[in-house]
Amino acid sequence: MLPANWLRDNPNFTLNIPLTSRFVYPHPYTNQDIIALARGPLVYCLEDVDNPWVNDHFKSLVLDPAAAISESEASIPGTGEPYIALTGQNCASFLSVDTSLGPQLPRRSITQESDGRVDQLNFVPYALRDNRGGKGHMRVGMRRLA
């Protein structure tokens, strides 16, 4: 909190708050074993425009919470709107699911494919998603690698 008298004496100042990316999880009582990525107050998502290999709305993707995430400056083509893009290198893999078990898949039916690594995941702020092209495949929360 900045006192009013300090603001009066210092009308021009710069406030620098370092923002780092971090993984966030829902409360354990939700029984959702998923993970999402945030930077400061912004929640990020995966969208098929930036990850053109996706064909299942990222449903089979599993994300490693120990992954290193890098930041880079980017802008939306056409509008020039700047944002910080987040990229994960070798931070995810695909699941192999026994679909014969029907719509209610028990956890033991989901296994991680050993050769299904994802080289790179490109995240954008959720507020900037959509209207950038693509097929509409998007996800905020991914399965968490145990």
GROMACS .gro file of C-alpha atoms in nm:
model
  146
    1MET     CA    1   0.000   0.000   0.000
    2LEU     CA    2   0.131   0.341  -0.095
    3PRO     CA    3   0.044   0.614   0.157
    4ALA     CA    4  -0.131   0.923   0.019
    5ASN     CA    5   0.143   1.158   0.144
    6TRP     CA    6   0.412   0.952  -0.037
    7LEU     CA    7   0.210   0.967  -0.360
    8ARG     CA    8   0.170   1.344  -0.315
    9ASP     CA    9   0.548   1.385  -0.274
   10ASN     CA   10   0.629   1.138  -0.557
   11PRO     CA   11   0.366   1.187  -0.830
   12ASN     CA   12   0.583   1.016  -1.094
   13PHE     CA   13   0.722   0.674  -1.018
   14THR     CA   14   0.763   0.334  -1.178
   15LEU     CA   15   0.647   0.013  -1.019
   16ASN     CA   16   0.818  -0.302  -1.142
   17ILE     CA   17   0.660  -0.631  -1.040
   18PRO     CA   18   0.836  -0.940  -1.171
   19LEU     CA   19   0.588  -1.186  -1.322
   20THR     CA   20   0.692  -1.547  -1.358
   21SER     CA   21   0.502  -1.835  -1.505
   22ARG     CA   22   0.368  -2.097  -1.267
   23PHE     CA   23   0.151  -2.406  -1.277
   24VAL     CA   24  -0.185  -2.388  -1.100
   25TYR     CA   25  -0.412  -2.673  -0.992
   26PRO     CA   26  -0.777  -2.700  -0.888
   27HIS     CA   27  -0.857  -2.781  -0.526
   28PRO     CA   28  -0.810  -3.155  -0.451
   29TYR     CA   29  -1.177  -3.189  -0.352
   30THR     CA   30  -1.275  -3.128  -0.716
   31ASN     CA   31  -1.124  -3.469  -0.809
   32GLN     CA   32  -0.979  -3.315  -1.125
   33ASP     CA   33  -0.616  -3.411  -1.173
   34ILE     CA   34  -0.539  -3.130  -1.415
   35ILE     CA   35  -0.283  -2.852  -1.439
   36ALA     CA   36  -0.294  -2.507  -1.598
   37LEU     CA   37  -0.037  -2.238  -1.666
   38ALA     CA   38  -0.055  -1.880  -1.537
   39ARG     CA   39   0.172  -1.577  -1.542
   40GLY     CA   40   0.088  -1.309  -1.293
   41PRO     CA   41  -0.291  -1.272  -1.293
   42LEU     CA   42  -0.329  -1.413  -1.646
   43VAL     CA   43  -0.432  -1.771  -1.717
   44TYR     CA   44  -0.289  -1.919  -2.037
   45CYS     CA   45  -0.431  -2.172  -2.280
   46LEU     CA   46  -0.325  -2.393  -2.567
   47GLU     CA   47  -0.485  -2.323  -2.903
   48ASP     CA   48  -0.454  -2.514  -3.229
   49VAL     CA   49  -0.342  -2.201  -3.416
   50ASP     CA   50  -0.013  -2.214  -3.224
   51ASN     CA   51  -0.001  -2.597  -3.201
   52PRO     CA   52  -0.124  -2.712  -3.546
   53TRP     CA   53  -0.062  -3.084  -3.477
   54VAL     CA   54  -0.362  -3.108  -3.240
   55ASN     CA   55  -0.674  -3.292  -3.358
   56ASP     CA   56  -0.855  -3.380  -3.034
   57HIS     CA   57  -0.885  -3.050  -2.842
   58PHE     CA   58  -0.571  -3.150  -2.644
   59LYS     CA   59  -0.771  -3.422  -2.462
   60SER     CA   60  -0.491  -3.680  -2.492
   61LEU     CA   61  -0.219  -3.442  -2.376
   62VAL     CA   62  -0.046  -3.488  -2.041
   63LEU     CA   63   0.164  -3.200  -1.902
   64ASP     CA   64   0.466  -3.236  -1.675
   65PRO     CA   65   0.455  -2.982  -1.386
   66ALA     CA   66   0.835  -3.004  -1.355
   67ALA     CA   67   0.875  -2.858  -1.705
   68ALA     CA   68   1.069  -2.541  -1.769
   69ILE     CA   69   0.864  -2.270  -1.935
   70SER     CA   70   1.025  -1.991  -2.136
   71GLU     CA   71   0.881  -1.647  -2.211
   72SER     CA   72   0.900  -1.442  -2.529
   73GLU     CA   73   0.746  -1.122  -2.658
   74ALA     CA   74   0.492  -1.175  -2.934
   75SER     CA   75   0.210  -0.990  -3.107
   76ILE     CA   76  -0.113  -1.089  -3.274
   77PRO     CA   77  -0.083  -1.070  -3.655
   78GLY     CA   78  -0.310  -0.808  -3.803
   79THR     CA   79  -0.370  -0.610  -3.483
   80GLY     CA   80  -0.017  -0.593  -3.346
   81GLU     CA   81  -0.153  -0.651  -2.994
   82PRO     CA   82   0.156  -0.737  -2.783
   83TYR     CA   83   0.159  -1.020  -2.531
   84ILE     CA   84   0.401  -1.254  -2.357
   85ALA     CA   85   0.396  -1.599  -2.513
   86LEU     CA   86   0.492  -1.900  -2.301
   87THR     CA   87   0.663  -2.205  -2.447
   88GLY     CA   88   0.730  -2.544  -2.295
   89GLN     CA   89   1.001  -2.765  -2.446
   90ASN     CA   90   0.962  -3.144  -2.413
   91CYS     CA   91   0.709  -3.088  -2.135
   92ALA     CA   92   0.423  -3.310  -2.247
   93SER     CA   93   0.328  -3.644  -2.393
   94PHE     CA   94   0.020  -3.817  -2.528
   95LEU     CA   95  -0.202  -4.074  -2.363
   96SER     CA   96  -0.309  -4.406  -2.500
   97VAL     CA   97  -0.669  -4.474  -2.402
   98ASP     CA   98  -0.858  -4.802  -2.418
   99THR     CA   99  -1.176  -4.667  -2.577
  100SER     CA  100  -1.353  -5.003  -2.546
  101LEU     CA  101  -1.421  -4.914  -2.182
  102GLY     CA  102  -1.683  -4.659  -2.284
  103PRO     CA  103  -1.736  -4.300  -2.177
  104GLN     CA  104  -1.653  -4.356  -1.808
  105LEU     CA  105  -1.283  -4.434  -1.827
  106PRO     CA  106  -1.125  -4.550  -1.503
  107ARG     CA  107  -0.783  -4.400  -1.434
  108ARG     CA  108  -0.607  -4.733  -1.485
  109SER     CA  109  -0.724  -4.743  -1.848
  110ILE     CA  110  -0.512  -4.437  -1.932
  111THR     CA  111  -0.144  -4.497  -1.992
  112GLN     CA  112   0.128  -4.267  -2.116
  113GLU     CA  113   0.268  -4.352  -2.459
  114SER     CA  114   0.643  -4.389  -2.441
  115ASP     CA  115   0.707  -4.248  -2.790
  116GLY     CA  116   0.437  -3.982  -2.776
  117ARG     CA  117   0.647  -3.684  -2.661
  118VAL     CA  118   0.549  -3.332  -2.760
  119ASP     CA  119   0.853  -3.128  -2.860
  120GLN     CA  120   0.700  -2.787  -2.799
  121LEU     CA  121   0.382  -2.640  -2.652
  122ASN     CA  122   0.290  -2.279  -2.729
  123PHE     CA  123   0.066  -2.103  -2.476
  124VAL     CA  124  -0.121  -1.772  -2.520
  125PRO     CA  125  -0.318  -1.570  -2.265
  126TYR     CA  126  -0.673  -1.701  -2.251
  127ALA     CA  127  -0.807  -1.349  -2.309
  128LEU     CA  128  -0.638  -1.342  -2.653
  129ARG     CA  129  -0.765  -1.675  -2.778
  130ASP     CA  130  -1.006  -1.719  -3.066
  131ASN     CA  131  -1.053  -1.517  -3.384
  132ARG     CA  132  -0.696  -1.598  -3.490
  133GLY     CA  133  -0.790  -1.883  -3.723
  134GLY     CA  134  -0.756  -2.255  -3.668
  135LYS     CA  135  -1.015  -2.523  -3.605
  136GLY     CA  136  -1.131  -2.409  -3.262
  137HIS     CA  137  -0.931  -2.664  -3.061
  138MET     CA  138  -0.839  -2.509  -2.725
  139ARG     CA  139  -0.773  -2.616  -2.367
  140VAL     CA  140  -0.677  -2.442  -2.041
  141GLY     CA  141  -0.640  -2.739  -1.804
  142MET     CA  142  -0.438  -3.042  -1.918
  143ARG     CA  143  -0.398  -3.376  -1.748
  144ARG     CA  144  -0.114  -3.367  -1.498
  145LEU     CA  145   0.174  -3.610  -1.522
  146ALA     CA  146   0.183  -3.796  -1.191
   0.00000   0.00000   0.00000
